[in-house]
PDB file of C-alpha atoms in Angstrom:
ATOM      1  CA  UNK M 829     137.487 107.947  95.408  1.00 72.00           C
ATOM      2  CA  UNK M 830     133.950 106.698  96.832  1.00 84.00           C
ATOM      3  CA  UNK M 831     130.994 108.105  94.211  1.00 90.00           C
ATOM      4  CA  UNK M 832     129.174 109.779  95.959  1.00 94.00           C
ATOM      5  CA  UNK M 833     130.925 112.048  99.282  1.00 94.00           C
ATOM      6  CA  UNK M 834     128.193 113.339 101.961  1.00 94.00           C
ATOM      7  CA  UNK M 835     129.612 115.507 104.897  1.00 85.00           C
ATOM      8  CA  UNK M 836     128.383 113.049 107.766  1.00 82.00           C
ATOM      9  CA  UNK M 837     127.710 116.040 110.347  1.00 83.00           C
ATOM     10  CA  UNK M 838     126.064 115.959 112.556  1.00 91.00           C
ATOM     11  CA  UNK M 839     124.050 119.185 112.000  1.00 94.00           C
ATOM     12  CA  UNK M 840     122.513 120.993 114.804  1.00 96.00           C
ATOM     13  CA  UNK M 841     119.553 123.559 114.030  1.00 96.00           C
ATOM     14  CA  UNK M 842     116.691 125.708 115.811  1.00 97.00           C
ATOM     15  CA  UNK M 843     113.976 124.969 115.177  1.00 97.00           C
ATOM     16  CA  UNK M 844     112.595 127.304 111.675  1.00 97.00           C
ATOM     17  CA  UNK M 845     116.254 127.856 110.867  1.00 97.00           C
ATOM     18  CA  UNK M 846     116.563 127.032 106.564  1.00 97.00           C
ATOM     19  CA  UNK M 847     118.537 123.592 106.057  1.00 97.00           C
ATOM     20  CA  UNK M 848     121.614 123.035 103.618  1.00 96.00           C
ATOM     21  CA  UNK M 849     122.607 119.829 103.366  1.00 96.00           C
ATOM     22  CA  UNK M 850     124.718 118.559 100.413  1.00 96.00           C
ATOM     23  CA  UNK M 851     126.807 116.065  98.588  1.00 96.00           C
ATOM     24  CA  UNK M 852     129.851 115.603  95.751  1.00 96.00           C
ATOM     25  CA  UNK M 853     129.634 113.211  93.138  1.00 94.00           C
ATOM     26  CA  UNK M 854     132.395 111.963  90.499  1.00 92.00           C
ATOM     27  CA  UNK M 855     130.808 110.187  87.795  1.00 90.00           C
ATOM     28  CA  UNK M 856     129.754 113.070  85.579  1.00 89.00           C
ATOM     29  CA  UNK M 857     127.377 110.254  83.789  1.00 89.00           C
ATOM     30  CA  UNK M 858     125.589 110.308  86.551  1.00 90.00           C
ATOM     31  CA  UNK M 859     121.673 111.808  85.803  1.00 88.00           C
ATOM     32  CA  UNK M 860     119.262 110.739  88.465  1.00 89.00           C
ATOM     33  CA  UNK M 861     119.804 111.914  91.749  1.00 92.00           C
ATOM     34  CA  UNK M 862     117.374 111.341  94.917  1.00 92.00           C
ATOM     35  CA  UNK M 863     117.440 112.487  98.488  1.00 96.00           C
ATOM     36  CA  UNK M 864     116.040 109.891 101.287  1.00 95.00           C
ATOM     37  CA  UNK M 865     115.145 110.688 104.986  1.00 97.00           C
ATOM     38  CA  UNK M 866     116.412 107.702 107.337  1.00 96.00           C
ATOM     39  CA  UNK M 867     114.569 107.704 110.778  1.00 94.00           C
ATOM     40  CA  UNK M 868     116.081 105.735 113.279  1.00 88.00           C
ATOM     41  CA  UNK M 869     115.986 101.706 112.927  1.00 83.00           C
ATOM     42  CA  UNK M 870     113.996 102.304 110.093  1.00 88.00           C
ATOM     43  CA  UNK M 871     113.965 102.132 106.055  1.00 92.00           C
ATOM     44  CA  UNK M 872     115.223 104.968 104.248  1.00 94.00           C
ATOM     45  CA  UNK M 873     111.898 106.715 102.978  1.00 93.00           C
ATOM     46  CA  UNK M 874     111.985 108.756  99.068  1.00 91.00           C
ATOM     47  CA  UNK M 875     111.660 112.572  99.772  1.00 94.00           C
ATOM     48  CA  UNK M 876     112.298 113.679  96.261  1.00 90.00           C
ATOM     49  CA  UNK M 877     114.183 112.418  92.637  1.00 88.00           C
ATOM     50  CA  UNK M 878     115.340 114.986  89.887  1.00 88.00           C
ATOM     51  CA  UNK M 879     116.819 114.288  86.702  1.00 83.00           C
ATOM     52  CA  UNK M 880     119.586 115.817  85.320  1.00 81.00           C
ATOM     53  CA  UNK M 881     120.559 119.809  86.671  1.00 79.00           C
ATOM     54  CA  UNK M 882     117.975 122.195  88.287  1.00 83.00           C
ATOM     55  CA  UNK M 883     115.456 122.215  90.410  1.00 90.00           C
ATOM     56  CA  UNK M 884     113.031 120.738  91.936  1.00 92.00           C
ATOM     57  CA  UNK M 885     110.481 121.754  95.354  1.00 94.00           C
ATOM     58  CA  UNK M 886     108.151 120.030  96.874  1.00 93.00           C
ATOM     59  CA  UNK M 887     106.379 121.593  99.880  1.00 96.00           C
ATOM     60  CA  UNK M 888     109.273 122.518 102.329  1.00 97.00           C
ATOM     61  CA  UNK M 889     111.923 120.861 100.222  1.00 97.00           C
ATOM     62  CA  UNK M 890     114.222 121.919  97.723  1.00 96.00           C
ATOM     63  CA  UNK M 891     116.472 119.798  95.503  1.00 96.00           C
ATOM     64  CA  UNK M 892     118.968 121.100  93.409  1.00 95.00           C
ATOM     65  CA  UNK M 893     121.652 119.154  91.362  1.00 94.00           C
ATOM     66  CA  UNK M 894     124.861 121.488  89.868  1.00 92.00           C
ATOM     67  CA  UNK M 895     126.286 119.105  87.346  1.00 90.00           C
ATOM     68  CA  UNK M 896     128.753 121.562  86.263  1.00 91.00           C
ATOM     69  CA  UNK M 897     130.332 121.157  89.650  1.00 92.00           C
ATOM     70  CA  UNK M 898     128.779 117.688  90.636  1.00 93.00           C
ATOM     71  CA  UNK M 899     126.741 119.259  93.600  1.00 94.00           C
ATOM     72  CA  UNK M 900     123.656 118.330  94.816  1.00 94.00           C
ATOM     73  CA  UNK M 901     121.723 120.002  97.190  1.00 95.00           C
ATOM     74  CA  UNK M 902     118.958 119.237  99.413  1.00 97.00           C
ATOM     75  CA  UNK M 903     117.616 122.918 101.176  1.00 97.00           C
ATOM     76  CA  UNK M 904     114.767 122.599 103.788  1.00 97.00           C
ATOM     77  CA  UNK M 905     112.634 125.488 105.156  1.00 97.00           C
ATOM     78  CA  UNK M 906     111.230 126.273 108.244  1.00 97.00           C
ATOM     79  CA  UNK M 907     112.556 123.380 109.603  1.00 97.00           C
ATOM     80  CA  UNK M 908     111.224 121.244 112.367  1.00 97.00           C
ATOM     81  CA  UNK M 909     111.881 118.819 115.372  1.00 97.00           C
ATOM     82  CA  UNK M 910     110.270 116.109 113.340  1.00 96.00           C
ATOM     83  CA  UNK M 911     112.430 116.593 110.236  1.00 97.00           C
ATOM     84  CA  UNK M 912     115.603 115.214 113.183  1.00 97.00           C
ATOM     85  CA  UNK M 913     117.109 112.126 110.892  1.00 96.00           C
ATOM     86  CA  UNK M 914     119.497 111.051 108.906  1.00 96.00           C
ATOM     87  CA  UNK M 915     119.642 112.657 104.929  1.00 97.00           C
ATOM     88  CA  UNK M 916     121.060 110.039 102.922  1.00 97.00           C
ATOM     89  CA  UNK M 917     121.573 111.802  98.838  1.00 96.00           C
ATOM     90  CA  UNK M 918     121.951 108.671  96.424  1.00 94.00           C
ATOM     91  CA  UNK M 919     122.744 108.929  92.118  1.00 93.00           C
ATOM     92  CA  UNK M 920     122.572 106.445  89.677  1.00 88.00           C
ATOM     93  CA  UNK M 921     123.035 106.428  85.502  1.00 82.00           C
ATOM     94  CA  UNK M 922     121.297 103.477  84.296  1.00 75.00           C
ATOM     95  CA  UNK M 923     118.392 102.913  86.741  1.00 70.00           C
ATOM     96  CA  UNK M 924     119.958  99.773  88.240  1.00 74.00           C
ATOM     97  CA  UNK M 925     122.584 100.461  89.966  1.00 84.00           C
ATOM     98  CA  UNK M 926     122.385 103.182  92.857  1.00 89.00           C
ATOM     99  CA  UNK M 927     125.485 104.763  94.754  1.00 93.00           C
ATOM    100  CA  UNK M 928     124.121 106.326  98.324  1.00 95.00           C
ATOM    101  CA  UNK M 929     126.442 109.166 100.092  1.00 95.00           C
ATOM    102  CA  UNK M 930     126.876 107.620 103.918  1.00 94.00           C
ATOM    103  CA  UNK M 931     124.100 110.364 105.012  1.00 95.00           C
ATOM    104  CA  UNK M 932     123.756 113.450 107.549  1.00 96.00           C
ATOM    105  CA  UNK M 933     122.254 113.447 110.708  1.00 95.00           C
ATOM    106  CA  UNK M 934     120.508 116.613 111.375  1.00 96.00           C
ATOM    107  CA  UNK M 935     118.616 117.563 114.837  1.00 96.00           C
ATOM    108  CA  UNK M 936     116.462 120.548 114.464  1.00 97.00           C
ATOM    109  CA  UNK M 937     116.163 121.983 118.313  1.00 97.00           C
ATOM    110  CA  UNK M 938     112.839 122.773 119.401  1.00 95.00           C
TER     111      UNK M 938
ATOM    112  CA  UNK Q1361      98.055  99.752 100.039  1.00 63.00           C
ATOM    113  CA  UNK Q1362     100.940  97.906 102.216  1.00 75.00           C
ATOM    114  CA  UNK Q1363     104.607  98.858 101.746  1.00 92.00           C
ATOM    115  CA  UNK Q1364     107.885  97.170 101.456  1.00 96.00           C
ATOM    116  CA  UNK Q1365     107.707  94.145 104.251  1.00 96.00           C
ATOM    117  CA  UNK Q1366     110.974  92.206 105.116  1.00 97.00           C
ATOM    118  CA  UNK Q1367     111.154  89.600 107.226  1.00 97.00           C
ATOM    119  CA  UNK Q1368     112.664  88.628 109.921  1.00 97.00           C
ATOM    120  CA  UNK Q1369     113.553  91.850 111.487  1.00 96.00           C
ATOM    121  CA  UNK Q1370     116.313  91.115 113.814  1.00 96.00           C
ATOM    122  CA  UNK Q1371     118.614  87.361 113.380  1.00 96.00           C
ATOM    123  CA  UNK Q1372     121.747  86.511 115.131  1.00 98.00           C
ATOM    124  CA  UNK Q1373     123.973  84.055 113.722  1.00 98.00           C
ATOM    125  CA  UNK Q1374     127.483  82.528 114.029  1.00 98.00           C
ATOM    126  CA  UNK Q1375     130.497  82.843 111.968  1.00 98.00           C
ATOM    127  CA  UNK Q1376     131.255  80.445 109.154  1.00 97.00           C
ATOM    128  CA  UNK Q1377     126.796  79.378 109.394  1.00 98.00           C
ATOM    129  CA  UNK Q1378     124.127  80.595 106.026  1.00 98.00           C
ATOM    130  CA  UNK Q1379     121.674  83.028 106.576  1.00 98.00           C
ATOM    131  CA  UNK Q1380     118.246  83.626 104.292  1.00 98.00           C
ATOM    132  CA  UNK Q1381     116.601  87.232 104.103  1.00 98.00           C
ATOM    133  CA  UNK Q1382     112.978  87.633 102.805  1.00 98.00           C
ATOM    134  CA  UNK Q1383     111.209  90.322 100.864  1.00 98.00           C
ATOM    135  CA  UNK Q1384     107.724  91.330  99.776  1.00 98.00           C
ATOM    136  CA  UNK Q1385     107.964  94.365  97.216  1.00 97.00           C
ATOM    137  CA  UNK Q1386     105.200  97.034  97.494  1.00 95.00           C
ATOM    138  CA  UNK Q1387     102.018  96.046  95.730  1.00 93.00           C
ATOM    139  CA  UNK Q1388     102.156  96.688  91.662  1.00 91.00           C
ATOM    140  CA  UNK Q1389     106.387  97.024  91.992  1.00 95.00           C
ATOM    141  CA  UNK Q1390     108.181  94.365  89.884  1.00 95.00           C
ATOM    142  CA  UNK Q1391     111.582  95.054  90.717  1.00 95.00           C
ATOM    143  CA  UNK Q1392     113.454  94.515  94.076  1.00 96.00           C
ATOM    144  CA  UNK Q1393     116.869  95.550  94.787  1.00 95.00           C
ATOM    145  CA  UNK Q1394     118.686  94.768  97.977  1.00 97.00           C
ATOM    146  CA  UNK Q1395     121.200  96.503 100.297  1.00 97.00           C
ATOM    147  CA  UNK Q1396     123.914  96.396 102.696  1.00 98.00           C
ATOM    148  CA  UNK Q1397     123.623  99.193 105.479  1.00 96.00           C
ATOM    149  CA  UNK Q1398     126.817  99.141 108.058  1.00 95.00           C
ATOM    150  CA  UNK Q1399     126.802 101.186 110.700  1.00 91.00           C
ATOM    151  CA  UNK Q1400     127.260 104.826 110.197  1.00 88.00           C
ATOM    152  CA  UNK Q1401     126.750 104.036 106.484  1.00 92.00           C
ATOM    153  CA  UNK Q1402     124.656 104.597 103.545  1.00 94.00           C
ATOM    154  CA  UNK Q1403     122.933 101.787 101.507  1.00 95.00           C
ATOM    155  CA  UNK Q1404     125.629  99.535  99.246  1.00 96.00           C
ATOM    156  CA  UNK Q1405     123.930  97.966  96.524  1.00 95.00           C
ATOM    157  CA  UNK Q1406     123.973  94.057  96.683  1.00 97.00           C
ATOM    158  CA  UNK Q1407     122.233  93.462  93.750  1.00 95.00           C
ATOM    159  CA  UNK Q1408     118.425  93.754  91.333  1.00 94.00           C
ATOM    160  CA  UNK Q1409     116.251  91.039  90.535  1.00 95.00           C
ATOM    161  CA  UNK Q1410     113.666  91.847  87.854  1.00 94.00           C
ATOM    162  CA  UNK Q1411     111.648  88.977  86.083  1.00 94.00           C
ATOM    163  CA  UNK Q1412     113.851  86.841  88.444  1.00 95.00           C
ATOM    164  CA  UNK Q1413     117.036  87.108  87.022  1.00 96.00           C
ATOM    165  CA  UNK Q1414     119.435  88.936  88.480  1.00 95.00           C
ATOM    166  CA  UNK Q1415     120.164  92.019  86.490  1.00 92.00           C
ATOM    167  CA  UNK Q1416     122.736  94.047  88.173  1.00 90.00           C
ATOM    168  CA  UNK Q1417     125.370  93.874  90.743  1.00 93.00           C
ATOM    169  CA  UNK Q1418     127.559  95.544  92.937  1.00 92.00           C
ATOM    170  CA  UNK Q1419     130.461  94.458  94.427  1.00 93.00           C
ATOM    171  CA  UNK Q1420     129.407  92.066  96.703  1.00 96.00           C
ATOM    172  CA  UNK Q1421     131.162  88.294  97.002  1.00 97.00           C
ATOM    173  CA  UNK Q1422     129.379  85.133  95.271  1.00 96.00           C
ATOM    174  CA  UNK Q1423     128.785  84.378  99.038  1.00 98.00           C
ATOM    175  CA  UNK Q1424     125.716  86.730  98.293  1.00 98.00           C
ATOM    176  CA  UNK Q1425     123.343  85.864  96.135  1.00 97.00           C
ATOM    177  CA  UNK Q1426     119.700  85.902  95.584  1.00 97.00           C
ATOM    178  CA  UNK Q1427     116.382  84.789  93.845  1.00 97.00           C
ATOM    179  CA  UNK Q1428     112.854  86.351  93.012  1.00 98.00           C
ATOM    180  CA  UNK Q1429     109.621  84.311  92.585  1.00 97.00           C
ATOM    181  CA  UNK Q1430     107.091  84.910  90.090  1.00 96.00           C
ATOM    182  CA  UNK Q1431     104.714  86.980  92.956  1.00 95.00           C
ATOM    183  CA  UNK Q1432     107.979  89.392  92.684  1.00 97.00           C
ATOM    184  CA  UNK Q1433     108.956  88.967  96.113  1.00 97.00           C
ATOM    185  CA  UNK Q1434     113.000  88.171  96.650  1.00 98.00           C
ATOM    186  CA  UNK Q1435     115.104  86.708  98.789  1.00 98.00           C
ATOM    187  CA  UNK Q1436     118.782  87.651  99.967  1.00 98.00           C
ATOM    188  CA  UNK Q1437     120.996  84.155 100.854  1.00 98.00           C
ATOM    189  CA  UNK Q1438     124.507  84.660 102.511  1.00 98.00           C
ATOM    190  CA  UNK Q1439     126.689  82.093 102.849  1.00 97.00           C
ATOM    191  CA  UNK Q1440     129.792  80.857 105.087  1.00 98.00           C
ATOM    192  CA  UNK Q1441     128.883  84.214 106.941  1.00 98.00           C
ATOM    193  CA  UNK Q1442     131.687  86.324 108.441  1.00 98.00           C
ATOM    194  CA  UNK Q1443     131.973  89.189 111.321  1.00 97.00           C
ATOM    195  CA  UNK Q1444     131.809  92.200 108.449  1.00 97.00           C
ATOM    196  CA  UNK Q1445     128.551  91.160 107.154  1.00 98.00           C
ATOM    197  CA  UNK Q1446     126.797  92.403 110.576  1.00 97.00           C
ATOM    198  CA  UNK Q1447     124.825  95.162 108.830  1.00 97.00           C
ATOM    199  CA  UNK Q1448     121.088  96.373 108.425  1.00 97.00           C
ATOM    200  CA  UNK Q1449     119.738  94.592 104.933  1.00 98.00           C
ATOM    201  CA  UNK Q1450     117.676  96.733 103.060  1.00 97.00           C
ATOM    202  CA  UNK Q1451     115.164  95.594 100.371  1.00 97.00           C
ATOM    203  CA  UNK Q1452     113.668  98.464  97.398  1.00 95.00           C
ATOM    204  CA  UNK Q1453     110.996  97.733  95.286  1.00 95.00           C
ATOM    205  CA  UNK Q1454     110.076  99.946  92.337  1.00 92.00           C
ATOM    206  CA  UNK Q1455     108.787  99.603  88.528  1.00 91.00           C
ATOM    207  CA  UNK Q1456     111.185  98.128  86.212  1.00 86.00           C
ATOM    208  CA  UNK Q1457     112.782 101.432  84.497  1.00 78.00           C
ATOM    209  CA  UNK Q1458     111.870 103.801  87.324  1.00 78.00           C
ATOM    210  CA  UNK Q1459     113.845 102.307  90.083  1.00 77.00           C
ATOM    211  CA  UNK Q1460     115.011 106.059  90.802  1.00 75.00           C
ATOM    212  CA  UNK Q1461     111.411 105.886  92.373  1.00 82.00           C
ATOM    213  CA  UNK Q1462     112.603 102.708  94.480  1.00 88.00           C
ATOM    214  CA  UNK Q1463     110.894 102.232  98.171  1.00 91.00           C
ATOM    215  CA  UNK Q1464     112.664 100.703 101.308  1.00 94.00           C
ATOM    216  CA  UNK Q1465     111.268  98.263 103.721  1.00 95.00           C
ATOM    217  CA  UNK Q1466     112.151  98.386 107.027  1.00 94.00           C
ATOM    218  CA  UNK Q1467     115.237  96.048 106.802  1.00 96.00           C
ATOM    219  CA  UNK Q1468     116.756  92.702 108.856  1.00 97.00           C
ATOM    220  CA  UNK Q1469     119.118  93.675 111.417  1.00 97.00           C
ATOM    221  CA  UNK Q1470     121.840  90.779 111.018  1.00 98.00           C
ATOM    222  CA  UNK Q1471     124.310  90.342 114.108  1.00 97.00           C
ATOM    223  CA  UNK Q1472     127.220  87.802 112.682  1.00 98.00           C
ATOM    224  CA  UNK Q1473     128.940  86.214 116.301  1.00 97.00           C
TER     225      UNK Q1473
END
């Protein structure tokens, strides 16, 4: 069983639709828990980190981990054509070591 | 305030030949950590250098292994190179104990022949 499972998609959207995306982990040890954005040929880029359950928003973005269930959530409003990339959710427990779900591509349609 | 640079960006090489990856973490970071992006894929960690030592490590062969100089930037060496290490190599730099903060360069594109 890989750590971290990510429903590859991909995930087609209009433009302003509300954006689910979401992964499964299985190390319940697990407490840090980050969400990337992956352009094309490029780096993944930090959107947002949250420790332990909850939640956590930052602008558009939502973050919410379920460690009851080992969920973790990444909602995005009002979506847009530039938020089209890959969502790559990644977990660790012990700061070094970092276990990456193999990512979503979403396309928000203008 | 300049960001994660990697260098070079695209290298082609043959089966069975070495290759050497380099890294410049973002200015301040102290810690770099390196990955392994296949196709399709997320990030696998390779391993962290901090204080140049190597401090963790995935599960990567010895054929992988790595160094970091005292300015904190890192380098990634594979050897005796096969057709599955074709992959996108991604370096992370961050502050030793917040590396949930890390930040990605733009990565080597690595094409194994």
């Amino acid at each position: 069983q890989k750590e971290v499972e990510q429903d590859p998609g991909p995930l087609s959207v209009p433009e302003g639709a509300i954006v689910s995306l979401n992964c499964t982990y299985s190390n319940s040890a697990f407490q840090y828990f980050m969400w990337y954005r992956q352009y094309s040929r490029k780096g993944p880029e930090l959107l947002m980190y949250t420790y332990s359950s909850g939640n956590k928003e930052d602008g558009r973005f939502t973050a919410q981990v379920d460690k009851s269930s080992k969920y973790i959530s990444l909602f995005i409003r009002d979506s847009q054509p530039s938020d089209s990339a890959t969502y790559l959710c990644a977990t660790s427990y012990n700061f070094n070591k970092f276990y990456f779900g193999s990512g979503t591509k979403l396309n928000v349609k203008p | 305030d300049a960001g994660v640079t990697q260098s070079p960006t695209h290298l082609i090489k043959t089966r069975g030949q070495q290759v050497t990856l380099r890294c410049s973490p973002k200015s301040g970071h102290d810690t770099v950590s390196w990955y392994q992006q296949a196709l399709g894929q997320g990030p696998q960690f390779i391993f962290q250098y901090y204080e140049e030592e190597e401090r963790q490590r995935g599960n990567f062969p010895d054929r992988f292994s790595g160094h970091q100089f005292p300015n904190y930037s890192s380098e990634l060496n594979v050897n005796a190179l096969l057709l599955g290490d074709s992959a996108l190599y991604l370096c992370a730099s961050s502050f030793f104990g917040e590396t949930y903060e890390q930040y990605f360069g733009p990565g080597t594109r690595l094409t194994v022949t």
